[in-house]
C-alpha positions as YAML, in Angstrom:
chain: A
units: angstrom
residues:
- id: 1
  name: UNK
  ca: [10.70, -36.69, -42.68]
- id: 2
  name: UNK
  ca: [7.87, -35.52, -40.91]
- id: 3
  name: UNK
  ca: [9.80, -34.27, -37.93]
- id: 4
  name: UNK
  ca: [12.18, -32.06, -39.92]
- id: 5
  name: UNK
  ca: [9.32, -30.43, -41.56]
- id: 6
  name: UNK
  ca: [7.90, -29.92, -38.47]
- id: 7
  name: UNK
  ca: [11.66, -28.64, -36.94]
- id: 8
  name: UNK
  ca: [12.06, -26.34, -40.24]
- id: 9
  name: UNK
  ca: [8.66, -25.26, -39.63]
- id: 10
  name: UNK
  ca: [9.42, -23.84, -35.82]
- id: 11
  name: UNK
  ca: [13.03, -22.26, -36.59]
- id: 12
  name: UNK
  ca: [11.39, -20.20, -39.88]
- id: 13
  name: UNK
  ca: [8.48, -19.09, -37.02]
- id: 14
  name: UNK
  ca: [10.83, -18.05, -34.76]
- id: 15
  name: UNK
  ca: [12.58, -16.28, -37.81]
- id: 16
  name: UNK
  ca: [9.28, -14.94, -38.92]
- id: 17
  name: UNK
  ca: [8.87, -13.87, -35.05]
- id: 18
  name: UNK
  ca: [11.74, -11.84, -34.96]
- id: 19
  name: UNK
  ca: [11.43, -9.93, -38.20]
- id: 20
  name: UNK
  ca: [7.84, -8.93, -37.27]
- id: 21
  name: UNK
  ca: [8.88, -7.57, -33.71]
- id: 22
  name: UNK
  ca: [11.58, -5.71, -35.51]
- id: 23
  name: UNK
  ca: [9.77, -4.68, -38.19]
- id: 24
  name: UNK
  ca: [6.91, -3.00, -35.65]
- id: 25
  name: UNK
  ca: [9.26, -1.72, -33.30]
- id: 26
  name: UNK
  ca: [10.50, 0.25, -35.55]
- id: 27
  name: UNK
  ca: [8.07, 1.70, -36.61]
- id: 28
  name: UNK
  ca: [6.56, 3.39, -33.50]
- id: 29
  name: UNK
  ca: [3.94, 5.41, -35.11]
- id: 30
  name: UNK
  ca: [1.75, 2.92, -36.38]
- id: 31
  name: UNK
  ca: [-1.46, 3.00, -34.52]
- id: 32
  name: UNK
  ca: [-2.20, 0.07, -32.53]
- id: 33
  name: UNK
  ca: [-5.64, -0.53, -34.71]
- id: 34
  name: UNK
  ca: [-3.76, -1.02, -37.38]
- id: 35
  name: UNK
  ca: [-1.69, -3.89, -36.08]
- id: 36
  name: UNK
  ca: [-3.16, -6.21, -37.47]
- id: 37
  name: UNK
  ca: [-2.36, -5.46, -41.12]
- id: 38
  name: UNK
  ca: [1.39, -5.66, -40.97]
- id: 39
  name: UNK
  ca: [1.85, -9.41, -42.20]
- id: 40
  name: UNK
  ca: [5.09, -12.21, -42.69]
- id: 41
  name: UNK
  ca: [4.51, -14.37, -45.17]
- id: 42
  name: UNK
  ca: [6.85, -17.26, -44.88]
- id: 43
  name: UNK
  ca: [7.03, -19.92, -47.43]
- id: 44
  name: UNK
  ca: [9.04, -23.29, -47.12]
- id: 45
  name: UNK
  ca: [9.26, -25.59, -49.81]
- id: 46
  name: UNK
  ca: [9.78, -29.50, -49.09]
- id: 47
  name: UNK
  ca: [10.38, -31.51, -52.15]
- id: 48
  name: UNK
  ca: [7.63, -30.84, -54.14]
- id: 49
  name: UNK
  ca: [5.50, -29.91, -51.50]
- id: 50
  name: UNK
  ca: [5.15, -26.06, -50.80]
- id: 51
  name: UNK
  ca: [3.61, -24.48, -47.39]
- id: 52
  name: UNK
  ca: [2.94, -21.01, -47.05]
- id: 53
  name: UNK
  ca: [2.13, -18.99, -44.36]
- id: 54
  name: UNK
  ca: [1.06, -15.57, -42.84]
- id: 55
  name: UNK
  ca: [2.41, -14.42, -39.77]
- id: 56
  name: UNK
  ca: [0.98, -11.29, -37.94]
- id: 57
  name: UNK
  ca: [0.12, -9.94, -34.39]
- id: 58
  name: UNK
  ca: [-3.32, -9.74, -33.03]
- id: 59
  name: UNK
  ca: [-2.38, -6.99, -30.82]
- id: 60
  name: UNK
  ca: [0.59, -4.37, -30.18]
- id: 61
  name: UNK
  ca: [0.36, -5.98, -26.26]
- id: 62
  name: UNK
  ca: [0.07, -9.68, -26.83]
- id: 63
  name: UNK
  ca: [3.31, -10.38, -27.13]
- id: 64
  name: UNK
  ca: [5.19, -10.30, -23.82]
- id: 65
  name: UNK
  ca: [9.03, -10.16, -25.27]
- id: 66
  name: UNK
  ca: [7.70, -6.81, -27.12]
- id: 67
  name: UNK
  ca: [8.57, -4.01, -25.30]
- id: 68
  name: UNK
  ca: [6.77, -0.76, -27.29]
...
């Protein structure tokens, strides 16, 4: 059980990952200060158990698949 939390838990990163490059790519005008405050949440709910999470960037260059 624990390994298909754990396998859940990478593909809805990944997910996450993609929607936040997207989401700042297209929106070129943000300053790079400001980064930081575009946030994912991502929530995945196991049984009764429910994990939530906050996905974000620390910079607009840390990510080397980004291309801005």
């Amino acid at each position: 059980n624990s390994y298909k939390l754990y396998k859940d838990k990478a593909k809805s990163v990944l997910a996450s990952k993609v929607h936040l490059i997207h989401i700042i790519s297209t929106m070129p005008f943000i300053p790079p200060k400001n980064i930081q405050s575009v946030r994912l949440p991502t929530i995945q709910i196991m049984g009764l158990t429910c994990y939530i999470y906050c996905l974000t960037l620390v910079d607009k260059g840390v990510c080397p698949s980004c291309q801005w």
